[in-house]
Amino acid sequence: IKFIMVPNSLLQRLASWCPWLLRDEPKQPVKVLVTGAAGQIGYAIVAMIARGLMLGPDQPVVLHMLDLPRMADALKGVRMELIDAALPLLRGVVVTSDEAEAFRGVNFAILIGGWPRKEGMERKNLIANNVPIYKSQASALQQHAAPNCKVLVVANPANTNALVLKEFAPAVPAKNITCLTRLDHNRALGQISEKLGVHVGDVRNAIVWGNHSSTQFPDASHATARTEHGDKPVRELVADEQWLKEEFVSVVQQRGAAVIKARKQSSSLSAASAACDHMRDWVLGTPKGTWVSMGVYSDGSYGVPEGIFYSFPVTCDKGEWSIVQGLKVDDFARSKMEHSAKELDEERSMAYAFVSSEGDQ
């Protein structure tokens, strides 16, 4: 009998191509809920999830898709397409307009459904319309989801919707509820890569601070880019402080509006991709030396008020996120961060006021 030694490098390549070959037992399917699943972001993300782009190429999934009763036919159509795609990781699809059924036993919840902002609508009206939606979903989450269910709120106003969800699902740990600012983070990486003419994968550690709104602060002061001479600070490579403080910030802040103007519809593909990035890093971990931006419940880090969902730089390991500590914040950054925190504090007051008025009725 001849024994053949297989190099570790080959084993690693096999693991990346066909991870199930090196597992003693296949992974058990997990349940993933997508609300607003018949919408454009939902339509884009369900196939990404079923292909393993969110939880890994060896993780089977059962998709739960929730939408309004009037979207029932569209949901059925999405289910047909998922079946027709013959996706090996997809082990089942549940389509429903019932929140209890949708949340039952789910391990991960991607909350895309919400009241959309329409032309001329003020932010306070958007908050007022979303409070009852997220109050109801909080109840379903707390009563029916699996223990330790991880939640990502995508629907705007994402930070404040996440806060409403947290307030009305007190049994769910605040650390298990997050909101999406990864889209803004990815936009920041994209702008830096285009400015420097490098691959976006060679840029890391940009930060989006604050609210997923026009007050967010995209911060490149700690970002680096890989060059032939090693990793270099983006600030040094760009060598244009005005661009970093003005054009870069403005372009990232207004990117969503620019996409709407160009395609007459809001960002869908990039939002779905960012949601997968957010959950993948949260569950599987961030690469060593790399942080990403996530909207999380503030613990007071960097002087941000406690009790709001605020975007911070975080690292993730073993399914837990941690805010990156000790980064230097100059006066310019501090003023931008405080401005976004003030807006979130105002949104929190509006949401609580709407909750109180509901209770008085």
Short mmCIF file of C-alpha atoms in Angstrom, two decimals:
data_model
loop_
_atom_site.label_atom_id
_atom_site.label_comp_id
_atom_site.label_asym_id
_atom_site.label_seq_id
_atom_site.Cartn_x
_atom_site.Cartn_y
_atom_site.Cartn_z
CA ILE A 1 0.00 0.00 0.00
CA LYS A 2 1.38 3.38 -0.97
CA PHE A 3 0.48 6.48 1.06
CA ILE A 4 0.43 9.79 -0.72
CA MET A 5 1.15 12.93 1.30
CA VAL A 6 -1.19 15.74 0.30
CA PRO A 7 0.32 19.22 0.82
CA ASN A 8 -1.55 21.55 3.16
CA SER A 9 -1.78 24.11 0.36
CA LEU A 10 -3.74 21.63 -1.76
CA LEU A 11 -6.04 20.79 1.17
CA GLN A 12 -6.73 24.49 1.65
CA ARG A 13 -7.57 24.87 -2.03
CA LEU A 14 -9.88 21.87 -1.86
CA ALA A 15 -11.57 23.39 1.18
CA SER A 16 -12.19 26.64 -0.68
CA TRP A 17 -13.52 24.91 -3.81
CA CYS A 18 -15.53 22.11 -2.20
CA PRO A 19 -15.68 22.63 1.58
CA TRP A 20 -18.04 19.72 2.09
CA LEU A 21 -15.34 17.25 0.96
CA LEU A 22 -13.31 17.85 4.12
CA ARG A 23 -16.19 17.78 6.59
CA ASP A 24 -17.03 14.66 8.58
CA GLU A 25 -20.70 15.61 8.67
CA PRO A 26 -22.58 18.05 6.45
CA LYS A 27 -23.88 21.19 8.13
CA GLN A 28 -27.52 21.26 9.15
CA PRO A 29 -29.70 23.77 7.28
CA VAL A 30 -30.35 27.11 8.93
CA LYS A 31 -33.46 29.23 8.45
CA VAL A 32 -33.05 32.70 6.94
CA LEU A 33 -35.90 35.21 6.85
CA VAL A 34 -36.09 37.95 4.23
CA THR A 35 -38.91 40.46 4.66
CA GLY A 36 -40.03 42.56 1.72
CA ALA A 37 -38.84 39.61 -0.32
CA ALA A 38 -40.84 40.48 -3.43
CA GLY A 39 -39.17 43.90 -3.69
CA GLN A 40 -36.07 44.65 -5.70
CA ILE A 41 -33.53 44.17 -2.90
CA GLY A 42 -35.33 41.03 -1.74
CA TYR A 43 -35.40 39.63 -5.26
CA ALA A 44 -31.65 40.22 -5.57
CA ILE A 45 -30.63 38.90 -2.16
CA VAL A 46 -32.51 35.59 -1.97
CA ALA A 47 -30.45 34.05 -4.77
CA MET A 48 -27.24 35.37 -3.21
CA ILE A 49 -28.15 33.75 0.12
CA ALA A 50 -29.10 30.48 -1.56
CA ARG A 51 -25.76 30.44 -3.41
CA GLY A 52 -23.80 30.71 -0.15
CA LEU A 53 -22.64 34.29 -0.56
CA MET A 54 -23.95 35.21 2.91
CA LEU A 55 -23.24 32.22 5.14
CA GLY A 56 -20.61 30.32 3.20
CA PRO A 57 -20.48 27.78 0.34
CA ASP A 58 -21.11 24.78 2.62
CA GLN A 59 -24.10 26.10 4.61
CA PRO A 60 -27.53 24.79 3.48
CA VAL A 61 -30.41 27.20 4.00
CA VAL A 62 -34.19 27.24 4.21
CA LEU A 63 -35.50 30.59 3.02
CA HIS A 64 -38.49 32.24 4.68
CA MET A 65 -39.89 35.04 2.50
CA LEU A 66 -42.38 37.55 3.90
CA ASP A 67 -44.29 40.27 2.09
CA LEU A 68 -47.67 41.96 2.08
CA PRO A 69 -50.76 39.94 1.05
CA ARG A 70 -51.04 41.92 -2.18
CA MET A 71 -47.55 40.68 -3.12
CA ALA A 72 -48.51 37.00 -2.75
CA ASP A 73 -48.39 36.23 -6.47
CA ALA A 74 -45.03 37.97 -6.86
CA LEU A 75 -43.67 35.96 -3.92
CA LYS A 76 -44.86 32.74 -5.53
CA GLY A 77 -43.04 33.78 -8.69
CA VAL A 78 -39.80 34.35 -6.77
CA ARG A 79 -40.21 30.89 -5.21
CA MET A 80 -40.66 29.37 -8.69
CA GLU A 81 -37.45 31.02 -9.87
CA LEU A 82 -35.50 29.78 -6.86
CA ILE A 83 -36.66 26.23 -7.59
CA ASP A 84 -35.85 26.66 -11.29
CA ALA A 85 -32.33 27.82 -10.39
CA ALA A 86 -31.61 24.34 -8.94
CA LEU A 87 -29.49 25.69 -6.11
CA PRO A 88 -27.82 22.85 -4.16
CA LEU A 89 -27.70 24.75 -0.85
CA LEU A 90 -31.40 25.61 -0.91
CA ARG A 91 -33.29 23.06 1.20
CA GLY A 92 -36.69 24.70 1.32
CA VAL A 93 -38.68 27.88 0.69
CA VAL A 94 -41.51 29.29 2.82
CA VAL A 95 -43.57 32.13 1.34
CA THR A 96 -46.08 33.90 3.55
CA SER A 97 -47.71 37.17 4.55
CA ASP A 98 -48.09 35.99 8.16
CA GLU A 99 -45.39 37.35 10.49
CA ALA A 100 -45.66 34.50 13.00
CA GLU A 101 -45.09 31.92 10.28
CA ALA A 102 -42.31 33.97 8.72
CA PHE A 103 -40.31 34.36 11.97
CA ARG A 104 -40.90 30.83 13.26
CA GLY A 105 -37.57 29.21 14.09
CA VAL A 106 -35.43 31.55 11.98
CA ASN A 107 -31.72 31.84 12.80
CA PHE A 108 -31.11 34.95 10.72
CA ALA A 109 -33.50 37.76 9.78
CA ILE A 110 -32.86 40.31 7.02
CA LEU A 111 -35.53 42.99 7.44
CA ILE A 112 -35.89 44.79 4.14
CA GLY A 113 -39.64 45.41 4.24
CA GLY A 114 -40.86 48.77 5.47
CA TRP A 115 -42.76 51.88 4.48
CA PRO A 116 -40.81 53.41 1.58
CA ARG A 117 -39.89 57.07 1.49
CA LYS A 118 -41.76 58.86 -1.27
CA GLU A 119 -41.08 62.16 -2.94
CA GLY A 120 -41.88 65.07 -0.65
CA MET A 121 -42.11 62.87 2.48
CA GLU A 122 -40.36 64.27 5.54
CA ARG A 123 -38.20 61.96 7.67
CA LYS A 124 -40.58 62.29 10.63
CA ASN A 125 -43.41 60.93 8.46
CA LEU A 126 -41.22 58.04 7.38
CA ILE A 127 -40.49 57.24 11.02
CA ALA A 128 -44.18 57.51 11.95
CA ASN A 129 -45.14 55.03 9.22
CA ASN A 130 -42.41 52.53 10.14
CA VAL A 131 -42.90 52.49 13.92
CA PRO A 132 -45.99 50.21 13.84
CA ILE A 133 -44.35 47.91 11.27
CA TYR A 134 -41.25 47.35 13.39
CA LYS A 135 -43.24 47.20 16.60
CA SER A 136 -45.22 44.31 15.13
CA GLN A 137 -42.13 42.57 13.76
CA ALA A 138 -40.42 42.93 17.15
CA SER A 139 -43.24 40.95 18.72
CA ALA A 140 -42.95 38.22 16.08
CA LEU A 141 -39.16 38.13 16.47
CA GLN A 142 -39.33 37.74 20.24
CA GLN A 143 -42.09 35.14 20.21
CA HIS A 144 -41.17 32.95 17.26
CA ALA A 145 -37.51 33.27 16.18
CA ALA A 146 -34.84 30.79 17.23
CA PRO A 147 -32.72 31.64 20.28
CA ASN A 148 -29.79 33.92 19.43
CA CYS A 149 -31.34 34.90 16.08
CA LYS A 150 -29.16 37.53 14.38
CA VAL A 151 -31.06 40.45 12.85
CA LEU A 152 -30.07 42.95 10.16
CA VAL A 153 -32.37 45.92 9.53
CA VAL A 154 -32.08 47.25 5.99
CA ALA A 155 -35.29 49.28 5.57
CA ASN A 156 -34.95 53.01 6.13
CA PRO A 157 -34.68 54.76 8.48
CA ALA A 158 -32.54 51.73 9.31
CA ASN A 159 -30.94 52.95 12.55
CA THR A 160 -34.21 54.03 14.10
CA ASN A 161 -36.14 51.01 12.82
CA ALA A 162 -33.51 48.90 14.60
CA LEU A 163 -34.08 50.91 17.78
CA VAL A 164 -37.85 50.35 17.62
CA LEU A 165 -37.23 46.64 17.08
CA LYS A 166 -34.92 46.53 20.10
CA GLU A 167 -37.34 48.42 22.35
CA PHE A 168 -40.27 46.10 21.57
CA ALA A 169 -38.27 42.86 21.71
CA PRO A 170 -36.66 43.26 25.14
CA ALA A 171 -35.87 39.55 25.43
CA VAL A 172 -33.65 39.77 22.32
CA PRO A 173 -30.10 40.89 23.23
CA ALA A 174 -29.27 44.30 21.78
CA LYS A 175 -26.03 42.81 20.37
CA ASN A 176 -28.17 40.58 18.11
CA ILE A 177 -29.79 43.54 16.34
CA THR A 178 -27.83 45.56 13.78
CA CYS A 179 -28.57 47.88 10.88
CA LEU A 180 -27.00 48.22 7.46
CA THR A 181 -24.29 50.80 6.89
CA ARG A 182 -22.10 48.34 4.99
CA LEU A 183 -23.48 49.74 1.74
CA ASP A 184 -22.04 53.15 2.66
CA HIS A 185 -18.80 51.47 3.75
CA ASN A 186 -18.53 49.67 0.40
CA ARG A 187 -19.27 52.90 -1.43
CA ALA A 188 -16.40 54.54 0.46
CA LEU A 189 -14.02 51.74 -0.52
CA GLY A 190 -15.16 52.07 -4.13
CA GLN A 191 -14.51 55.81 -4.26
CA ILE A 192 -11.04 55.43 -2.76
CA SER A 193 -10.14 52.62 -5.18
CA GLU A 194 -11.22 54.72 -8.16
CA LYS A 195 -9.33 57.76 -6.90
CA LEU A 196 -6.12 55.77 -6.47
CA GLY A 197 -6.57 53.48 -9.47
CA VAL A 198 -6.19 50.34 -7.34
CA HIS A 199 -8.36 47.26 -6.93
CA VAL A 200 -11.09 47.73 -4.33
CA GLY A 201 -9.89 44.56 -2.59
CA ASP A 202 -6.62 46.35 -1.86
CA VAL A 203 -8.36 49.10 0.13
CA ARG A 204 -9.41 48.52 3.72
CA ASN A 205 -10.40 50.14 7.00
CA ALA A 206 -12.47 53.05 5.79
CA ILE A 207 -15.15 53.95 8.35
CA VAL A 208 -18.73 55.15 8.13
CA TRP A 209 -19.76 56.83 11.37
CA GLY A 210 -23.33 57.58 12.40
CA ASN A 211 -26.66 57.38 10.66
CA HIS A 212 -27.54 55.77 7.36
CA SER A 213 -28.60 59.17 6.05
CA SER A 214 -27.04 62.25 4.52
CA THR A 215 -25.47 63.09 7.91
CA GLN A 216 -23.30 59.96 7.90
CA PHE A 217 -19.56 60.61 8.02
CA PRO A 218 -17.42 58.54 5.62
CA ASP A 219 -13.93 58.68 7.12
CA ALA A 220 -10.80 57.70 5.18
CA SER A 221 -8.30 58.93 7.77
CA HIS A 222 -7.51 55.40 9.00
CA ALA A 223 -7.86 53.63 5.63
CA THR A 224 -4.96 51.93 3.90
CA ALA A 225 -4.30 50.71 0.36
CA ARG A 226 -1.97 47.94 -0.76
CA THR A 227 0.81 49.09 -3.09
CA GLU A 228 3.93 47.46 -4.49
CA HIS A 229 5.71 48.93 -1.46
CA GLY A 230 3.25 47.47 1.04
CA ASP A 231 0.20 48.96 2.76
CA LYS A 232 0.20 52.77 2.79
CA PRO A 233 -2.20 55.27 4.40
CA VAL A 234 -4.83 56.48 1.96
CA ARG A 235 -4.32 59.99 3.28
CA GLU A 236 -0.67 59.83 2.15
CA LEU A 237 -1.47 58.27 -1.23
CA VAL A 238 -4.27 60.70 -2.10
CA ALA A 239 -2.31 63.70 -0.81
CA ASP A 240 -5.40 65.90 -1.22
CA GLU A 241 -6.95 66.84 2.11
CA GLN A 242 -9.70 68.86 0.45
CA TRP A 243 -10.84 65.85 -1.61
CA LEU A 244 -10.90 63.64 1.49
CA LYS A 245 -12.90 66.15 3.55
CA GLU A 246 -15.27 67.43 0.88
CA GLU A 247 -15.76 65.55 -2.41
CA PHE A 248 -15.19 62.06 -0.98
CA VAL A 249 -17.58 62.67 1.91
CA SER A 250 -20.24 64.27 -0.27
CA VAL A 251 -20.12 61.59 -3.00
CA VAL A 252 -20.55 58.75 -0.50
CA GLN A 253 -23.30 60.60 1.37
CA GLN A 254 -25.24 61.31 -1.83
CA ARG A 255 -24.49 58.09 -3.71
CA GLY A 256 -27.97 56.65 -3.16
CA ALA A 257 -29.58 59.75 -4.66
CA ALA A 258 -27.17 59.60 -7.59
CA VAL A 259 -28.15 55.99 -8.30
CA ILE A 260 -31.84 56.89 -8.22
CA LYS A 261 -31.23 59.75 -10.64
CA ALA A 262 -29.31 57.46 -13.02
CA ARG A 263 -31.50 54.33 -13.01
CA LYS A 264 -34.80 55.86 -11.81
CA GLN A 265 -34.85 53.30 -8.99
CA SER A 266 -33.06 52.96 -5.69
CA SER A 267 -29.94 50.85 -5.10
CA SER A 268 -30.89 47.18 -5.12
CA LEU A 269 -28.01 45.01 -6.30
CA SER A 270 -25.43 46.90 -4.21
CA ALA A 271 -27.72 46.92 -1.16
CA ALA A 272 -28.29 43.18 -1.40
CA SER A 273 -24.57 42.55 -1.83
CA ALA A 274 -23.77 44.78 1.16
CA ALA A 275 -26.31 42.96 3.34
CA CYS A 276 -24.62 39.65 2.46
CA ASP A 277 -21.21 41.17 3.26
CA HIS A 278 -22.50 42.42 6.63
CA MET A 279 -23.93 39.06 7.68
CA ARG A 280 -21.02 37.01 6.32
CA ASP A 281 -18.46 39.00 8.30
CA TRP A 282 -20.65 38.97 11.42
CA VAL A 283 -21.11 35.19 11.30
CA LEU A 284 -17.80 34.02 9.80
CA GLY A 285 -15.53 36.79 11.07
CA THR A 286 -13.60 39.73 9.61
CA PRO A 287 -10.12 39.15 8.16
CA LYS A 288 -7.30 39.83 10.62
CA GLY A 289 -6.34 43.49 10.66
CA THR A 290 -9.51 44.55 8.88
CA TRP A 291 -12.58 46.29 10.23
CA VAL A 292 -15.94 47.05 8.66
CA SER A 293 -18.78 49.45 9.42
CA MET A 294 -21.91 48.19 11.18
CA GLY A 295 -24.84 50.00 12.77
CA VAL A 296 -24.87 48.70 16.35
CA TYR A 297 -26.32 49.68 19.71
CA SER A 298 -24.04 52.34 21.15
CA ASP A 299 -22.21 51.66 24.41
CA GLY A 300 -20.84 55.20 24.61
CA SER A 301 -17.65 54.51 22.62
CA TYR A 302 -16.04 57.61 21.07
CA GLY A 303 -18.41 59.79 23.08
CA VAL A 304 -21.44 58.67 21.06
CA PRO A 305 -24.59 58.78 23.24
CA GLU A 306 -25.77 55.42 24.54
CA GLY A 307 -29.18 54.12 23.51
CA ILE A 308 -29.03 54.77 19.76
CA PHE A 309 -27.99 52.58 16.84
CA TYR A 310 -24.87 54.19 15.40
CA SER A 311 -22.41 53.06 12.77
CA PHE A 312 -18.98 52.22 14.18
CA PRO A 313 -15.89 50.42 12.89
CA VAL A 314 -16.13 46.84 14.16
CA THR A 315 -14.31 43.54 13.98
CA CYS A 316 -16.16 40.23 14.19
CA ASP A 317 -15.09 36.88 15.60
CA LYS A 318 -17.08 33.72 16.40
CA GLY A 319 -20.39 35.40 15.63
CA GLU A 320 -19.81 38.45 17.84
CA TRP A 321 -18.99 42.02 16.86
CA SER A 322 -16.71 44.38 18.80
CA ILE A 323 -16.24 48.10 18.32
CA VAL A 324 -12.68 49.01 17.34
CA GLN A 325 -11.26 51.11 20.16
CA GLY A 326 -8.51 53.70 20.44
CA LEU A 327 -8.71 55.30 17.00
CA LYS A 328 -7.65 58.94 16.88
CA VAL A 329 -10.54 61.30 16.09
CA ASP A 330 -9.63 64.86 15.08
CA ASP A 331 -11.81 67.93 15.52
CA PHE A 332 -13.18 67.73 11.96
CA ALA A 333 -14.26 64.11 12.39
CA ARG A 334 -15.65 64.81 15.86
CA SER A 335 -17.93 67.56 14.56
CA LYS A 336 -19.27 65.30 11.80
CA MET A 337 -19.81 62.41 14.20
CA GLU A 338 -21.67 64.61 16.67
CA HIS A 339 -23.88 66.02 13.91
CA SER A 340 -25.02 62.52 12.93
CA ALA A 341 -25.50 61.52 16.58
CA LYS A 342 -27.70 64.57 17.10
CA GLU A 343 -29.90 63.55 14.16
CA LEU A 344 -30.24 60.03 15.58
CA ASP A 345 -31.15 61.44 18.99
CA GLU A 346 -33.88 63.53 17.31
CA GLU A 347 -35.13 60.45 15.43
CA ARG A 348 -35.25 58.52 18.71
CA SER A 349 -37.40 61.26 20.26
CA MET A 350 -39.74 61.20 17.24
CA ALA A 351 -40.08 57.43 17.40
CA TYR A 352 -40.86 57.47 21.12
CA ALA A 353 -43.41 60.22 20.56
CA PHE A 354 -45.17 58.17 17.90
CA VAL A 355 -45.14 55.12 20.18
CA SER A 356 -46.71 57.20 22.97
CA SER A 357 -49.39 58.60 20.67
CA GLU A 358 -50.23 55.06 19.54
CA GLY A 359 -50.67 54.05 23.17
CA ASP A 360 -53.00 57.00 23.84
CA GLN A 361 -55.37 56.00 21.06
#
